Tab-separated table of C-alpha atoms in Angstrom:
chain	number	residue	atom	x	y	z
A	1	MET	CA	-13.575	-42.003	29.144
A	2	VAL	CA	-16.711	-43.733	30.452
A	3	THR	CA	-18.346	-40.379	31.181
A	4	ILE	CA	-17.584	-39.112	27.646
A	5	THR	CA	-19.105	-42.266	26.124
A	6	ILE	CA	-22.274	-41.840	28.187
A	7	ILE	CA	-22.573	-38.193	27.130
A	8	LYS	CA	-22.154	-39.129	23.456
A	9	SER	CA	-24.831	-41.804	23.727
A	10	ILE	CA	-27.247	-39.336	25.345
A	11	ILE	CA	-26.637	-36.740	22.626
A	12	CYS	CA	-27.371	-39.297	19.911
A	13	GLN	CA	-30.754	-40.211	21.398
A	14	ARG	CA	-33.945	-38.926	19.747
A	15	PRO	CA	-35.473	-37.023	21.450
A	16	LEU	CA	-32.588	-35.659	23.542
A	17	ASN	CA	-33.028	-36.196	27.250
A	18	LEU	CA	-31.729	-32.758	28.278
A	19	ALA	CA	-32.214	-33.289	32.020
A	20	ILE	CA	-30.052	-36.421	32.098
A	21	PHE	CA	-27.380	-34.755	29.980
A	22	ILE	CA	-27.159	-31.737	32.312
A	23	PHE	CA	-27.017	-33.991	35.387
A	24	ILE	CA	-24.152	-36.101	34.032
A	25	PHE	CA	-22.259	-33.029	32.820
A	26	VAL	CA	-22.493	-31.374	36.247
A	27	LEU	CA	-21.406	-34.650	37.860
A	28	PHE	CA	-18.431	-34.758	35.507
A	29	LEU	CA	-17.366	-31.220	36.533
A	30	PHE	CA	-17.737	-32.159	40.207
A	31	PHE	CA	-15.386	-35.134	39.754
A	32	ILE	CA	-12.790	-32.862	38.136
A	33	HIS	CA	-13.066	-30.370	41.009
A	34	GLN	CA	-12.647	-33.116	43.604
A	35	TRP	CA	-9.612	-34.486	41.774
A	36	ASN	CA	-7.971	-31.040	41.850
A	37	ILE	CA	-8.590	-30.726	45.590
A	38	THR	CA	-7.326	-34.230	46.316
A	39	HIS	CA	-4.107	-33.771	44.362
A	40	GLN	CA	-3.478	-30.232	45.678
A	41	ILE	CA	-2.211	-28.631	42.484
A	42	TYR	CA	-1.946	-25.189	44.128
A	43	GLY	CA	1.188	-23.357	43.008
A	44	LEU	CA	1.259	-25.131	39.642
A	45	TYR	CA	0.695	-21.868	37.797
A	46	PHE	CA	2.191	-18.465	38.586
A	47	GLY	CA	1.137	-14.973	37.503
A	48	ASN	CA	3.308	-12.359	35.848
A	49	ASN	CA	6.031	-10.479	37.708
A	50	ILE	CA	4.829	-7.133	39.103
A	51	VAL	CA	6.966	-4.104	39.977
A	52	ILE	CA	5.806	-2.864	43.396
A	53	ASN	CA	8.275	-0.031	43.974
A	54	SER	CA	10.273	2.338	41.784
A	55	GLY	CA	13.382	0.173	41.854
A	56	ASN	CA	15.064	1.956	44.767
A	57	VAL	CA	15.289	-1.040	47.109
A	58	SER	CA	18.282	-0.783	49.448
A	59	SER	CA	19.580	-4.323	49.152
A	60	SER	CA	22.651	-3.461	51.225
A	61	PHE	CA	20.490	-3.239	54.370
A	62	THR	CA	17.658	-5.710	54.239
A	63	LYS	CA	15.476	-7.867	52.036
A	64	GLY	CA	11.812	-7.136	51.597
A	65	GLN	CA	9.256	-8.907	53.769
A	66	MET	CA	5.682	-9.899	53.047
A	67	SER	CA	2.536	-11.362	54.604
A	68	SER	CA	-0.880	-12.409	53.292
A	69	VAL	CA	-4.338	-13.562	54.404
A	70	GLU	CA	-6.884	-16.042	53.083
A	71	ARG	CA	-9.103	-13.446	51.420
A	72	GLY	CA	-6.360	-12.770	48.860
A	73	TYR	CA	-4.789	-9.674	50.398
A	74	ALA	CA	-0.983	-9.410	50.255
A	75	TYR	CA	1.234	-6.902	52.063
A	76	VAL	CA	4.891	-5.967	51.448
A	77	VAL	CA	7.428	-3.812	53.317
A	78	TRP	CA	10.942	-2.866	52.270
A	79	VAL	CA	13.740	-0.325	52.778
A	80	ASP	CA	14.331	2.177	49.971
A	81	LYS	CA	17.655	3.805	49.074
A	82	ASN	CA	17.005	6.626	51.558
A	83	ASN	CA	16.694	4.141	54.440
A	84	THR	CA	12.948	4.656	54.802
A	85	ILE	CA	10.460	1.825	55.439
A	86	TYR	CA	7.816	1.615	52.704
A	87	PHE	CA	4.575	-0.367	52.579
A	88	SER	CA	2.340	-1.517	49.740
A	89	ALA	CA	-0.779	-3.715	49.652
A	90	SER	CA	-2.665	-5.779	47.105
A	91	TYR	CA	-6.390	-6.386	47.531
A	92	GLU	CA	-6.737	-8.307	44.272
A	93	ASN	CA	-4.801	-11.544	44.870
A	94	GLY	CA	-1.466	-9.946	44.037
A	95	THR	CA	-2.450	-8.779	40.553
A	96	LYS	CA	-2.141	-5.087	41.444
A	97	PHE	CA	-0.530	-3.194	44.341
A	98	SER	CA	-1.305	0.156	45.951
A	99	SER	CA	1.034	3.130	45.754
A	100	PRO	CA	3.840	2.753	48.345
A	101	ILE	CA	3.520	4.755	51.566
A	102	ALA	CA	6.331	5.647	53.987
A	103	LEU	CA	6.003	4.220	57.500
A	104	SER	CA	9.221	5.541	59.055
A	105	SER	CA	10.515	9.088	59.432
A	106	ASN	CA	13.299	10.570	57.349
A	107	ASN	CA	15.609	11.609	60.198
A	108	THR	CA	16.699	8.102	61.250
A	109	LEU	CA	18.243	5.056	59.613
A	110	ALA	CA	15.421	2.505	59.333
A	111	ILE	CA	16.408	-1.144	58.851
A	112	SER	CA	15.200	-4.717	59.387
A	113	PRO	CA	11.430	-4.389	58.779
A	114	GLN	CA	9.140	-7.304	59.648
A	115	ILE	CA	5.413	-7.611	58.854
A	116	ILE	CA	2.482	-9.832	59.830
A	117	ALA	CA	-1.226	-9.723	58.936
A	118	THR	CA	-4.375	-11.294	60.408
A	119	GLU	CA	-7.707	-12.291	58.920
A	120	ASN	CA	-9.609	-9.561	60.782
A	121	GLY	CA	-7.764	-6.738	58.998
A	122	GLY	CA	-4.758	-6.294	61.268
A	123	VAL	CA	-1.463	-5.377	59.572
A	124	TYR	CA	1.493	-4.877	61.909
A	125	VAL	CA	5.051	-3.751	61.134
A	126	VAL	CA	8.176	-3.471	63.299
A	127	TRP	CA	11.632	-2.237	62.421
A	128	VAL	CA	14.823	-0.760	63.891
A	129	ASP	CA	15.296	3.018	63.944
A	130	LYS	CA	18.961	3.894	64.382
A	131	ASN	CA	20.537	7.278	65.115
A	132	ASN	CA	24.033	7.190	63.648
A	133	ALA	CA	25.077	10.292	65.594
A	134	THR	CA	24.357	8.802	69.039
A	135	GLY	CA	24.414	5.068	68.284
A	136	ASP	CA	20.942	4.810	69.814
A	137	SER	CA	18.630	2.244	68.201
A	138	ASN	CA	14.998	1.512	68.984
A	139	ILE	CA	12.321	-1.003	68.026
A	140	VAL	CA	9.440	0.852	66.349
A	141	PHE	CA	5.929	-0.487	65.742
A	142	ARG	CA	3.119	0.710	63.510
A	143	GLY	CA	-0.243	-0.995	63.201
A	144	SER	CA	-3.255	-0.877	60.908
A	145	ASN	CA	-6.690	-2.327	61.609
A	146	ASP	CA	-8.233	-1.645	58.203
A	147	SER	CA	-6.091	-3.988	56.075
A	148	GLY	CA	-3.306	-1.473	55.572
A	149	LYS	CA	-5.392	1.399	54.225
A	150	SER	CA	-4.271	3.605	57.129
A	151	PHE	CA	-1.780	3.227	59.984
A	152	ASP	CA	-1.732	4.429	63.585
A	153	SER	CA	1.138	6.554	64.865
A	154	SER	CA	4.460	4.824	65.444
A	155	VAL	CA	5.194	3.406	68.917
A	156	ARG	CA	8.647	2.849	70.425
A	157	LEU	CA	8.615	-0.561	72.104
A	158	ASN	CA	11.995	-1.034	73.704
A	159	ARG	CA	12.497	1.804	76.166
A	160	ASN	CA	10.820	4.189	78.569
A	161	ALA	CA	9.340	7.493	77.489
A	162	SER	CA	12.369	9.471	78.703
A	163	PRO	CA	14.097	10.950	75.636
A	164	ASN	CA	17.469	10.822	77.422
A	165	GLN	CA	17.497	7.055	77.921
A	166	THR	CA	19.850	5.432	75.437
A	167	SER	CA	19.305	1.938	74.089
A	168	VAL	CA	20.734	-0.516	71.607
A	169	ALA	CA	18.107	-2.890	70.195
A	170	SER	CA	18.117	-5.138	67.135
A	171	TYR	CA	16.704	-8.299	65.478
A	172	PRO	CA	12.961	-7.515	65.826
A	173	GLN	CA	10.509	-10.317	65.003
A	174	ILE	CA	6.710	-10.182	65.087
A	175	ASP	CA	3.719	-12.491	64.964
A	176	ALA	CA	0.004	-11.942	65.558
A	177	THR	CA	-3.279	-13.793	65.991
A	178	GLU	CA	-6.868	-12.650	66.334
A	179	LYS	CA	-6.169	-12.343	70.081
A	180	GLY	CA	-2.857	-10.526	70.252
A	181	VAL	CA	0.315	-9.052	68.746
A	182	TYR	CA	3.671	-10.426	69.912
A	183	VAL	CA	7.145	-8.938	69.394
A	184	VAL	CA	10.635	-10.101	70.380
A	185	TRP	CA	13.979	-8.414	69.874
A	186	VAL	CA	17.537	-8.316	71.207
A	187	ASP	CA	18.415	-5.765	73.893
A	188	LYS	CA	22.084	-5.017	74.540
A	189	LYS	CA	23.060	-4.583	78.177
A	190	LYS	CA	25.678	-2.254	79.645
A	191	ASN	CA	28.185	-5.093	80.148
A	192	GLY	CA	28.023	-6.028	76.461
A	193	ASP	CA	25.826	-9.093	76.934
A	194	THR	CA	22.416	-9.243	75.296
A	195	ASN	CA	18.988	-10.451	76.307
A	196	ILE	CA	15.812	-11.479	74.506
A	197	ALA	CA	13.002	-8.990	75.144
A	198	PHE	CA	9.312	-9.833	74.698
A	199	ILE	CA	6.245	-7.603	74.576
A	200	THR	CA	2.601	-8.152	73.691
A	201	SER	CA	-0.571	-6.238	72.861
A	202	ASN	CA	-4.073	-7.548	73.492
A	203	ASN	CA	-5.910	-4.755	71.670
A	204	SER	CA	-4.557	-4.882	68.116
A	205	GLY	CA	-1.436	-2.845	68.831
A	206	LYS	CA	-3.148	0.100	70.530
A	207	ASP	CA	-1.305	-0.540	73.813
A	208	PHE	CA	1.531	-2.862	74.829
A	209	THR	CA	2.427	-4.557	78.082
A	210	ASN	CA	5.705	-3.841	79.815
A	211	ARG	CA	8.538	-5.703	78.178
A	212	LYS	CA	9.870	-8.800	79.892
A	213	TYR	CA	13.159	-10.606	79.437
A	214	ILE	CA	12.746	-14.296	78.687
A	215	ARG	CA	16.387	-15.309	79.057
A	216	SER	CA	18.598	-15.354	82.148
A	217	ASN	CA	22.365	-15.617	82.722
A	218	ASP	CA	25.087	-13.481	81.152
A	219	LEU	CA	25.398	-14.706	77.589
A	220	PHE	CA	25.371	-13.209	74.112
A	221	SER	CA	21.890	-13.921	72.708
A	222	PHE	CA	20.750	-13.194	69.161
A	223	SER	CA	18.619	-14.345	66.199
A	224	PRO	CA	15.250	-14.669	67.987
A	225	GLN	CA	12.253	-16.102	66.122
A	226	ILE	CA	8.637	-16.150	67.308
A	227	ILE	CA	5.450	-17.983	66.347
A	228	ALA	CA	1.953	-17.702	67.862
A	229	THR	CA	-1.227	-19.757	67.526
A	230	GLU	CA	-4.898	-18.893	67.945
A	231	ASN	CA	-5.229	-21.171	70.994
A	232	GLY	CA	-2.811	-19.048	73.049
A	233	GLY	CA	0.520	-20.656	72.201
A	234	VAL	CA	3.493	-18.281	71.934
A	235	TYR	CA	6.853	-19.904	71.191
A	236	VAL	CA	10.310	-18.333	70.909
A	237	VAL	CA	13.707	-19.689	69.862
A	238	TRP	CA	17.074	-17.950	69.802
A	239	VAL	CA	20.836	-18.524	69.910
A	240	ASP	CA	22.805	-18.346	73.175
A	241	LYS	CA	26.539	-17.921	72.626
A	242	ASN	CA	29.334	-18.170	75.160
A	243	ASN	CA	32.023	-15.769	73.938
A	244	ALA	CA	34.643	-17.367	76.182
A	245	THR	CA	34.272	-20.877	74.714
A	246	GLY	CA	32.681	-20.112	71.338
A	247	ASP	CA	29.923	-22.572	72.164
A	248	SER	CA	26.455	-21.669	70.856
A	249	ASN	CA	23.125	-23.341	71.493
A	250	ILE	CA	19.540	-23.188	70.265
A	251	VAL	CA	17.213	-22.266	73.150
A	252	PHE	CA	13.420	-22.652	73.184
A	253	ARG	CA	10.853	-21.140	75.512
A	254	GLY	CA	7.078	-21.447	75.272
A	255	SER	CA	3.910	-19.944	76.694
A	256	ASN	CA	0.420	-21.421	76.573
A	257	ASP	CA	-1.458	-18.387	77.923
A	258	SER	CA	-0.769	-15.826	75.173
A	259	GLY	CA	2.595	-14.771	76.600
A	260	LYS	CA	1.503	-13.970	80.145
A	261	ASN	CA	3.766	-16.690	81.554
A	262	PHE	CA	6.574	-18.691	79.986
A	263	ASP	CA	7.775	-22.187	80.831
A	264	ARG	CA	11.442	-22.736	81.615
A	265	SER	CA	13.919	-22.411	78.760
A	266	VAL	CA	15.048	-25.621	77.051
A	267	ARG	CA	18.287	-26.175	75.152
A	268	LEU	CA	17.383	-28.030	71.968
A	269	ASN	CA	20.609	-28.923	70.233
A	270	ARG	CA	22.987	-30.761	72.545
A	271	ASN	CA	23.770	-32.684	75.701
A	272	PRO	CA	25.154	-30.662	78.644
A	273	ASN	CA	28.787	-31.670	78.008
A	274	GLN	CA	28.726	-31.581	74.194
A	275	THR	CA	30.252	-28.578	72.428
A	276	SER	CA	28.312	-27.227	69.465
A	277	VAL	CA	28.135	-24.299	67.069
A	278	SER	CA	24.519	-23.686	66.053
A	279	PHE	CA	22.879	-20.606	64.580
A	280	ALA	CA	19.918	-19.078	62.707
A	281	PRO	CA	16.987	-21.097	64.099
A	282	GLN	CA	13.584	-21.058	62.396
A	283	ILE	CA	10.269	-22.015	64.002
A	284	ALA	CA	6.756	-23.059	62.939
A	285	ALA	CA	3.692	-24.325	64.813
A	286	ASN	CA	0.138	-25.509	64.271
A	287	GLU	CA	-3.092	-25.332	66.263
A	288	MET	CA	-2.726	-28.974	67.337
A	289	GLY	CA	-0.009	-28.016	69.827
A	290	SER	CA	3.015	-29.086	67.790
A	291	VAL	CA	6.039	-26.826	67.365
A	292	PHE	CA	8.801	-27.418	64.812
A	293	VAL	CA	12.312	-25.950	64.982
A	294	THR	CA	15.114	-26.213	62.441
A	295	TRP	CA	18.653	-24.805	62.494
A	296	PRO	CA	22.034	-25.278	60.756
A	297	GLU	CA	24.685	-27.109	62.740
A	298	ASN	CA	26.925	-28.043	59.840
A	299	THR	CA	23.986	-30.034	58.412
A	300	LEU	CA	20.332	-29.055	58.836
A	301	GLN	CA	18.844	-30.120	62.192
A	302	PHE	CA	15.171	-30.582	63.038
A	303	LYS	CA	13.250	-31.096	66.273
A	304	GLU	CA	9.544	-31.511	66.934
A	305	ILE	CA	8.101	-30.259	70.224
A	306	LEU	CA	4.719	-31.624	71.276
A	307	ASP	CA	1.992	-30.706	73.760
A	308	GLY	CA	2.733	-26.975	73.723
A	309	GLY	CA	6.403	-27.451	74.614
A	310	ASN	CA	6.112	-30.219	77.207
A	311	ILE	CA	7.397	-33.127	75.109
A	312	LEU	CA	10.627	-32.952	73.082
A	313	GLY	CA	11.225	-35.226	70.115
A	314	ARG	CA	14.704	-36.335	69.168
A	315	THR	CA	16.908	-34.132	66.991
A	316	ILE	CA	17.096	-35.362	63.388
A	317	SER	CA	19.615	-34.376	60.701
A	318	LEU	CA	17.784	-33.820	57.418
A	319	ASN	CA	20.675	-33.785	54.935
A	320	ASN	CA	24.327	-34.759	54.392
A	321	HIS	CA	25.895	-31.498	53.215
A	322	VAL	CA	26.908	-28.173	54.711
A	323	VAL	CA	23.949	-25.794	54.973
A	324	LEU	CA	24.478	-22.150	54.091
A	325	PRO	CA	23.922	-19.696	56.981
A	326	LEU	CA	20.535	-17.949	57.110
A	327	SER	CA	19.141	-20.057	54.249
A	328	ALA	CA	16.744	-22.391	56.097
A	329	GLN	CA	12.998	-21.705	56.120
A	330	ILE	CA	10.127	-23.742	57.592
A	331	VAL	CA	6.313	-23.595	57.506
A	332	ALA	CA	3.652	-25.902	58.937
A	333	THR	CA	0.044	-26.441	57.839
A	334	GLU	CA	-3.038	-27.368	59.830
A	335	LYS	CA	-3.292	-30.619	57.832
A	336	GLY	CA	-0.081	-31.811	59.479
A	337	ASN	CA	2.468	-31.201	56.720
A	338	ILE	CA	5.803	-29.452	57.296
A	339	TYR	CA	7.704	-27.810	54.444
A	340	LEU	CA	11.393	-26.877	54.588
A	341	ALA	CA	13.713	-25.157	52.123
A	342	TRP	CA	17.440	-24.463	52.419
A	343	ALA	CA	20.627	-23.959	50.419
A	344	GLU	CA	23.558	-26.356	50.715
A	345	LYS	CA	26.986	-26.967	49.220
A	346	THR	CA	27.489	-29.991	46.974
A	347	ASP	CA	30.476	-32.342	46.875
A	348	GLY	CA	31.210	-31.519	43.236
A	349	LEU	CA	34.444	-30.040	41.917
A	350	ASN	CA	32.863	-26.604	41.567
A	351	ASN	CA	31.468	-26.675	45.112
A	352	ASP	CA	28.110	-25.580	43.729
A	353	THR	CA	25.219	-24.363	45.836
A	354	VAL	CA	21.827	-26.004	45.365
A	355	LEU	CA	18.397	-25.133	46.731
A	356	MET	CA	16.761	-28.041	48.562
A	357	PHE	CA	13.147	-28.703	49.546
A	358	LYS	CA	11.604	-31.312	51.829
A	359	ARG	CA	7.991	-32.113	52.679
A	360	ILE	CA	7.380	-34.106	55.837
A	361	SER	CA	4.052	-35.646	56.777
A	362	GLN	CA	2.635	-35.545	60.288
A	363	TYR	CA	3.559	-39.206	60.853
A	364	TYR	CA	7.194	-39.018	59.814
A	365	PHE	CA	8.891	-38.202	63.082
A	366	ASP	CA	9.442	-40.284	66.157
A	367	ARG	CA	7.043	-39.118	68.917
A	368	ARG	CA	8.409	-39.833	72.347
């Protein structure tokens, strides 16, 4: 109001002091811009819905996945009704998408695609190729280093080159930084147990290291998640289940040298003699060395891990109702905020499901 009064008084002067008027007007616009930044009104307005594919999404197999970068590029992968992995990109802040291109072949059942993109033009996709005739399933990777305009040939990550070697692999997850590409998945062993496999590439997906197993003991492991940071942090969580007792635990393992070596595994969700049933962990991290893990164990649990995995915070329950399986999501920002979303059952007569959201500042949790 004060600025408007000053502008009116300047306009009424004879002769008009144009220089002062322009200065105050520019100052007024600067104050508005700073207010918008301070109050972080991003996400207040949304664009129109856009149809990316022809409507042939195979919802019975998997949901679509997407990634984006700061320059406004957005990338989407999905499975169509013929069980083929398709890819589309937007180079105009999501206002328009390219024609879909097929990434997988037509002679296998392609499922569970995952995608990640980097600021230097890397776009990397993994999925499961399954042969229904033999039961063989493989983790397949395709990479692009020109922002998705073209892709290299597909690479099979989970087995040797011998065409006669059978394998059963599932649950692929991928993350990437400017320094490397990191993939985890579940490998099934001959005795029926499973292990968490890890592999990395240091040249934008052109070549990969030999896979390594980051879990020991004979247990049933599944639902791995991975996150990587630019300073060399690579962090993995998964579920270890004991089929004899039904006990399941959330296990964490971290590396601070871009996946070359991993610290010992840490059980996050219980004391040694406490039975628990935990599942579907999610993980986030920031460049300050903090890692955040959440998982449903009746209610939604949360744990902060500091100093690249060396310091464990206490486990905190974030709500008072039953959390739906596979509904929790978590992201972390470099400014120290953590955002979580999940679905939970209410105590009402209709047992309704509601979508919940929580923002947590960097000072909220107990650091010990």
